[in-house]
CSV table of C-alpha atoms in Angstrom, one decimal:
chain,number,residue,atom,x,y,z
D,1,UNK,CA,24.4,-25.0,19.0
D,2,UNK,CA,23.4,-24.7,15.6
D,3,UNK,CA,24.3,-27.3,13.2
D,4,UNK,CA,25.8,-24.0,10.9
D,5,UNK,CA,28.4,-24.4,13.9
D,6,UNK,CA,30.9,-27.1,14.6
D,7,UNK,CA,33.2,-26.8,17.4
D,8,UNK,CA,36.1,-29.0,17.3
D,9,UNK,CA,38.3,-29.2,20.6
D,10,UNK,CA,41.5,-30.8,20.1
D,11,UNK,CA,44.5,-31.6,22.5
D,12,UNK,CA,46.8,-29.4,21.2
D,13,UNK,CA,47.6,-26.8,18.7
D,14,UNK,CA,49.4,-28.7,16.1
D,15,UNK,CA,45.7,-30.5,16.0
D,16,UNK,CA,43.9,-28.0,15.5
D,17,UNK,CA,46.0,-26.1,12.3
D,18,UNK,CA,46.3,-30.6,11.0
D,19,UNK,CA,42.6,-31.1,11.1
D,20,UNK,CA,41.6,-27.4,10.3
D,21,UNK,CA,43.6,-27.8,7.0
D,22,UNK,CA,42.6,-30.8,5.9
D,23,UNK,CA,39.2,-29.7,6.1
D,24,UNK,CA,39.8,-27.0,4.1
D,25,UNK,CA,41.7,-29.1,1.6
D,26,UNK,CA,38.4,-31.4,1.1
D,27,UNK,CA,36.5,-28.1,0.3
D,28,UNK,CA,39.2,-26.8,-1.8
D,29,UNK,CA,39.9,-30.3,-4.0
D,30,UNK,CA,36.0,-31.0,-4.4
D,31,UNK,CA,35.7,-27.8,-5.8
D,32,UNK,CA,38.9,-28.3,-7.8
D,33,UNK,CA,38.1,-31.6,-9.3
D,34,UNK,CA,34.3,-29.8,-10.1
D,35,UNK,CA,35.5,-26.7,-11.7
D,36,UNK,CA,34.2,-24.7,-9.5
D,37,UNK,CA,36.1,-21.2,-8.7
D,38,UNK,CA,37.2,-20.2,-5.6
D,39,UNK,CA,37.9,-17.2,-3.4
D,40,UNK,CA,40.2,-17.9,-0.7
D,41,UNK,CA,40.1,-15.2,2.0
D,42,UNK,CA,42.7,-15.1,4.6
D,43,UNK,CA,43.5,-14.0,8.0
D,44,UNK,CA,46.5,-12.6,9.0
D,45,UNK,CA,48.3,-13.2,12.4
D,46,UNK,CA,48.4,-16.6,13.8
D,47,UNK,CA,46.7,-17.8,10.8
D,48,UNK,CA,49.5,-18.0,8.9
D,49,UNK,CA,50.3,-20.9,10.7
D,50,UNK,CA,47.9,-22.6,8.7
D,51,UNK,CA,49.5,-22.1,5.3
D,52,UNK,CA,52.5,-25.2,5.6
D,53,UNK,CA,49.5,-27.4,5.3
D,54,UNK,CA,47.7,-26.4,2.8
D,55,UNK,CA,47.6,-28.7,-0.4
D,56,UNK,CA,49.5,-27.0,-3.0
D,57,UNK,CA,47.7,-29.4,-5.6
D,58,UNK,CA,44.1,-27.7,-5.0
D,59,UNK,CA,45.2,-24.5,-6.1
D,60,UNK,CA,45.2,-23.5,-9.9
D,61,UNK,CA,44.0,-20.8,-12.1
D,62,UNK,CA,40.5,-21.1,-10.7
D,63,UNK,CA,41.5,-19.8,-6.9
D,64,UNK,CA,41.7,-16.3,-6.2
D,65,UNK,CA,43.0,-15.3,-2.9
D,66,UNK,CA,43.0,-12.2,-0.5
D,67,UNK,CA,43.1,-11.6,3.0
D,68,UNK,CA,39.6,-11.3,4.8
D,69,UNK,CA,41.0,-8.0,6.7
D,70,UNK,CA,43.2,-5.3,5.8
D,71,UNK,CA,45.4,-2.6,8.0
D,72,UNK,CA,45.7,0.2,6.4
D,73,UNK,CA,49.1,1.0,6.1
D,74,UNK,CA,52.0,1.4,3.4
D,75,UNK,CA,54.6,-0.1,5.8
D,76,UNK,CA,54.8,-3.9,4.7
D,77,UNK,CA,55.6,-4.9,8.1
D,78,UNK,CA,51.9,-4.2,8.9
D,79,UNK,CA,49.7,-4.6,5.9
D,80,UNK,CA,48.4,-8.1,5.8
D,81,UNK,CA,48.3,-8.6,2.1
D,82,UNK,CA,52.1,-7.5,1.9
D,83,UNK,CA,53.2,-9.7,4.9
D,84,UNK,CA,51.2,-13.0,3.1
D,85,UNK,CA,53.3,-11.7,-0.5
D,86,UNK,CA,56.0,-13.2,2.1
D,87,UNK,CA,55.2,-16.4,2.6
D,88,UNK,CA,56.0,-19.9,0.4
D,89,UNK,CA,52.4,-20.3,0.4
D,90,UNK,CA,51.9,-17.3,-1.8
D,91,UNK,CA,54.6,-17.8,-4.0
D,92,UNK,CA,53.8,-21.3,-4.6
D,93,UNK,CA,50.1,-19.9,-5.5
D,94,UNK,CA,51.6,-17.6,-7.7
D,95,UNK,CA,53.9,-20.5,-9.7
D,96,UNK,CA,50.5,-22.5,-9.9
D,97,UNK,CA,48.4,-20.1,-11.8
D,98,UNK,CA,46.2,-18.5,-8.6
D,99,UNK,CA,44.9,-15.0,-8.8
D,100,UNK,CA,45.0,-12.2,-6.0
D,101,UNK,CA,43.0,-9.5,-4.4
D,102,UNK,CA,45.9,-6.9,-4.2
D,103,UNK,CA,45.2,-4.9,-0.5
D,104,UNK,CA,48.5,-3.1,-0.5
D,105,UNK,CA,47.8,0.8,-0.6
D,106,UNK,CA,48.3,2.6,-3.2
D,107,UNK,CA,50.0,5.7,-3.8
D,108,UNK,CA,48.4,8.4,-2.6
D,109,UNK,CA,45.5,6.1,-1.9
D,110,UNK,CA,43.2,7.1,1.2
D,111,UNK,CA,41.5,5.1,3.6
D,112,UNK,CA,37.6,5.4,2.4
D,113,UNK,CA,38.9,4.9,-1.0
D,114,UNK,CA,40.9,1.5,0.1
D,115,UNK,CA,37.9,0.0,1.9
D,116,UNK,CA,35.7,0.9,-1.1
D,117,UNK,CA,38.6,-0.8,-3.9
D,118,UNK,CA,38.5,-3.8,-1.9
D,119,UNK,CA,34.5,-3.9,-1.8
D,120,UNK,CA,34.3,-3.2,-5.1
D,121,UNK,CA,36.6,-6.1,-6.0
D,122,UNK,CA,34.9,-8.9,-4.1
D,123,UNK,CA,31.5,-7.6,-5.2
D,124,UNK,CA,32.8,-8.0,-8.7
D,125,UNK,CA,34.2,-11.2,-8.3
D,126,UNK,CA,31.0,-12.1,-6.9
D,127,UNK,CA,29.3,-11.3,-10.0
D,128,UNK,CA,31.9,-12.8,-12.1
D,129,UNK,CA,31.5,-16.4,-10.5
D,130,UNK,CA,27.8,-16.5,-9.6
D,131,UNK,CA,28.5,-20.1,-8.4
D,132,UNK,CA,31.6,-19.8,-7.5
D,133,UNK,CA,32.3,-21.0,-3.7
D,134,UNK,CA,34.2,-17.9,-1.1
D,135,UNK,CA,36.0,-19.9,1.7
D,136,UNK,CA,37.8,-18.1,5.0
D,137,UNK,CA,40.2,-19.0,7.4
D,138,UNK,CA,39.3,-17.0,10.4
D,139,UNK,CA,40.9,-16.4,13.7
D,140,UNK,CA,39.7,-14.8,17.0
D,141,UNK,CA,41.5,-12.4,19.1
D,142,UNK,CA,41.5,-12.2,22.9
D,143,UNK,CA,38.8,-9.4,23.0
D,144,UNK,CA,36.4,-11.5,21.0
D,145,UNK,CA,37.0,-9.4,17.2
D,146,UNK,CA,36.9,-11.3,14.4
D,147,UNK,CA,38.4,-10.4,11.0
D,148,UNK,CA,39.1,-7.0,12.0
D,149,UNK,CA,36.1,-6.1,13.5
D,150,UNK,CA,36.5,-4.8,17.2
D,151,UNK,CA,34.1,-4.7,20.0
D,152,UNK,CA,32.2,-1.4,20.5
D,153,UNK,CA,30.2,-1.9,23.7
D,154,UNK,CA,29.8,1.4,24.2
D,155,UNK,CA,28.7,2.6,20.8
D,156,UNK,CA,26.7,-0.1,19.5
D,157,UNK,CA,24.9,2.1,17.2
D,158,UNK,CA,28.7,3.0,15.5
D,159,UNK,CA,28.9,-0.6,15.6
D,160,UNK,CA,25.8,-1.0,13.5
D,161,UNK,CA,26.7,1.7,11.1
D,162,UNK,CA,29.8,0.1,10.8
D,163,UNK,CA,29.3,-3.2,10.2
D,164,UNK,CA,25.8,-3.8,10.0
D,165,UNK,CA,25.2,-1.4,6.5
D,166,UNK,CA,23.4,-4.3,3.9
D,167,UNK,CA,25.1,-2.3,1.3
D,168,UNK,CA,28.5,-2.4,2.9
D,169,UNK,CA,31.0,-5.2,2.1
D,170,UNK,CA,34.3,-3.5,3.4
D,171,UNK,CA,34.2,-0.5,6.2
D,172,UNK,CA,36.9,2.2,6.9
D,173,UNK,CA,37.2,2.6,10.1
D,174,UNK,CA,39.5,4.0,12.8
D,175,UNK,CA,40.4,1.3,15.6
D,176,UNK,CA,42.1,3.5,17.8
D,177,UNK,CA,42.4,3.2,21.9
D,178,UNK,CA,41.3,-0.8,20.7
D,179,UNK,CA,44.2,-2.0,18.6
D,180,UNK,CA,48.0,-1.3,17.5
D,181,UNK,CA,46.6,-1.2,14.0
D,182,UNK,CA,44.0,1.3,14.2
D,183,UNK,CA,43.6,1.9,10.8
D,184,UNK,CA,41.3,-0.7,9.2
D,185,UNK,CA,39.7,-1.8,6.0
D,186,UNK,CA,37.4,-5.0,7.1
D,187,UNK,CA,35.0,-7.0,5.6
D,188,UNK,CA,31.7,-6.3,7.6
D,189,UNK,CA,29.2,-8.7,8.9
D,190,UNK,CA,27.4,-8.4,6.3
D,191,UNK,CA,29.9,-10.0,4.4
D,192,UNK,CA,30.9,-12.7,6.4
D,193,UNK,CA,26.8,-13.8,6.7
D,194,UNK,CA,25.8,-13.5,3.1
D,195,UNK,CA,28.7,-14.1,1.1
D,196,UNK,CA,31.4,-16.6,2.7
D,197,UNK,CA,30.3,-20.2,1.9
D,198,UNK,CA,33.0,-22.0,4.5
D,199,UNK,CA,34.4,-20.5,7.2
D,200,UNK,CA,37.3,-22.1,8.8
D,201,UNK,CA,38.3,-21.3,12.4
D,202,UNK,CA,41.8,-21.1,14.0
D,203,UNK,CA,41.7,-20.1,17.9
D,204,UNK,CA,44.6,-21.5,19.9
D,205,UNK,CA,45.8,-20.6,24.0
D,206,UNK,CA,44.2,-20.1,26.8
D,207,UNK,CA,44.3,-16.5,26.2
D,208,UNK,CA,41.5,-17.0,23.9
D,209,UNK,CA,39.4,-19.1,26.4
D,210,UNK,CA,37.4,-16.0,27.7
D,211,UNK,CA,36.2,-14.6,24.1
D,212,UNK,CA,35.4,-18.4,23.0
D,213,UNK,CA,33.3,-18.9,25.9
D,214,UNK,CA,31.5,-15.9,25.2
D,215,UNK,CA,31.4,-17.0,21.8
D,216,UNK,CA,29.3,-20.1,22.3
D,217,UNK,CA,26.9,-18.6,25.1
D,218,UNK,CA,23.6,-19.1,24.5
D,219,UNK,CA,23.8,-15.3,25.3
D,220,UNK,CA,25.8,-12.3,24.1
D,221,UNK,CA,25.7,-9.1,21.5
D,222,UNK,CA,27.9,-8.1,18.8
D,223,UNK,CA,29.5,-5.1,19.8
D,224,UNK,CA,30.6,-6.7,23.1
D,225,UNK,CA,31.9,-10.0,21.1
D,226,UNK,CA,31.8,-9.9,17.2
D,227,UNK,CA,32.9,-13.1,16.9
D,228,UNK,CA,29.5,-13.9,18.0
D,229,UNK,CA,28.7,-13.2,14.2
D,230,UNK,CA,30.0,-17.1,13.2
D,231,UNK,CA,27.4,-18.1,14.6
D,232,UNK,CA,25.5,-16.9,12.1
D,233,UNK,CA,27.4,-17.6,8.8
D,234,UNK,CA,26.4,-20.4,6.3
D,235,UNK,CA,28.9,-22.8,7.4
D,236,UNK,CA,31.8,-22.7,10.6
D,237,UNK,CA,33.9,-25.0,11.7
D,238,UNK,CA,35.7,-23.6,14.5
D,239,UNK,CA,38.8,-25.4,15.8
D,240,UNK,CA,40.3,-25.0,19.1
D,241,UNK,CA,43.4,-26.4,22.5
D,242,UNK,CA,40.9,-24.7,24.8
D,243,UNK,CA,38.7,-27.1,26.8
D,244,UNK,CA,35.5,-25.0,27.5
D,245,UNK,CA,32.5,-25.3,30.5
């Protein structure tokens, strides 16, 4: 395994979201107490779970924060950035100064123009804090997807257009027949290689034992399993219950 790639297996899931998170907190608090900014990029689903933990004390007016995949839909129910605008986490953010990537869809907004606003806003923040460090929390879903992005075994060249375009930060695409949400604004892999600094992990039940062990084979393609692709990010520590061959 490369040494990009840290698996952590842990006896249970409460270990994995305590050490996940205090991971993160060291990254988040050395680049605090340097003055460095930050752009915190979040998953939605399970990952939530990660948020109690979470030192409220590394956040200020230097962290900007967004979700790392969008749904895109009007009903808050469904769109992830609306759903974390929930959370204590978000509003204890807020009271501290932090800045967000605002994902919920406009009015009479359309999905190519979404996926191109949220681009356009990390590219700029990019540009903004040319030093500046992006950190993730990730999860993996059952199927082997990854922020958003689905398998396509039987298109990989969609797959490639989709995901694979250099120029491409955030694709519009249309998940349907592969997900409940099928309409989807995602960071592409070409994002999650080149421009997240830290990537942290959460993958939890046995249901996910089949995509992580497909995940860490010495062998596998993207379309069939896109989390394949944190394998080849800057820096992943992947934290998991499952006890893997």
């Amino acid at each position: 395994m490369a040494s990009n790639f840290r698996l952590h297996t842990v006896s249970s899931k409460e270990k994995a979201v305590t050490q996940l998170t205090e991971k993160l907190n060291g990254v988040l608090s050395e680049a605090r107490q340097e003055h460095i900014s930050v752009l915190l990029l979040v998953s939605g689903g399970s990952a939530f779970d990660l948020f109690p933990l979470v030192d409220v004390l590394t956040i200020d007016e230097h962290v900007t924060i967004g979700v790392l995949d969008e749904r895109y839909s009007r009903d808050p129910k469904e769109n992830n950035f609306a759903q974390l605008q929930q959370t204590e986490f978000y509003r204890t953010a807020k009271d501290k100064g932090a800045h967000f990537i605002d994902t919920t869809v406009q009015d009479d907004e359309e999905h190519e123009a979404h996926a191109k606003r949220f681009g356009q806003v990390l590219t700029d923040w990019k540009k903004e804090n040319p030093d500046g460090v992006v950190v993730a929390t990730v999860g993996i879903g059952p199927d082997g997807h990854t922020s958003g992005v689905l398998p396509c075994p039987e298109n990989p060249e969609l797959f490639t257009k989709l995901f694979e375009d250099p120029g491409v930060f955030v694709a519009a695409y249309d998940a349907e027949g592969k997900n409940p949400y099928r309409y989807r604004s995602t960071t592409t892999n070409t994002f999650l290689r080149e421009y997240i600094d830290h990537a942290f992990v959460y993958a939890v039940g046995e249901n996910k034992k089949d995509a992580l062990s497909r995940v860490i084979a010495e062998t596998g393609d993207l379309p069939t399993t896109p989390a394949r692709v944190l394998r080849e990010m800057k820096s992943v520590d992947l934290f998991t219950d499952v006890v893997l061959e």
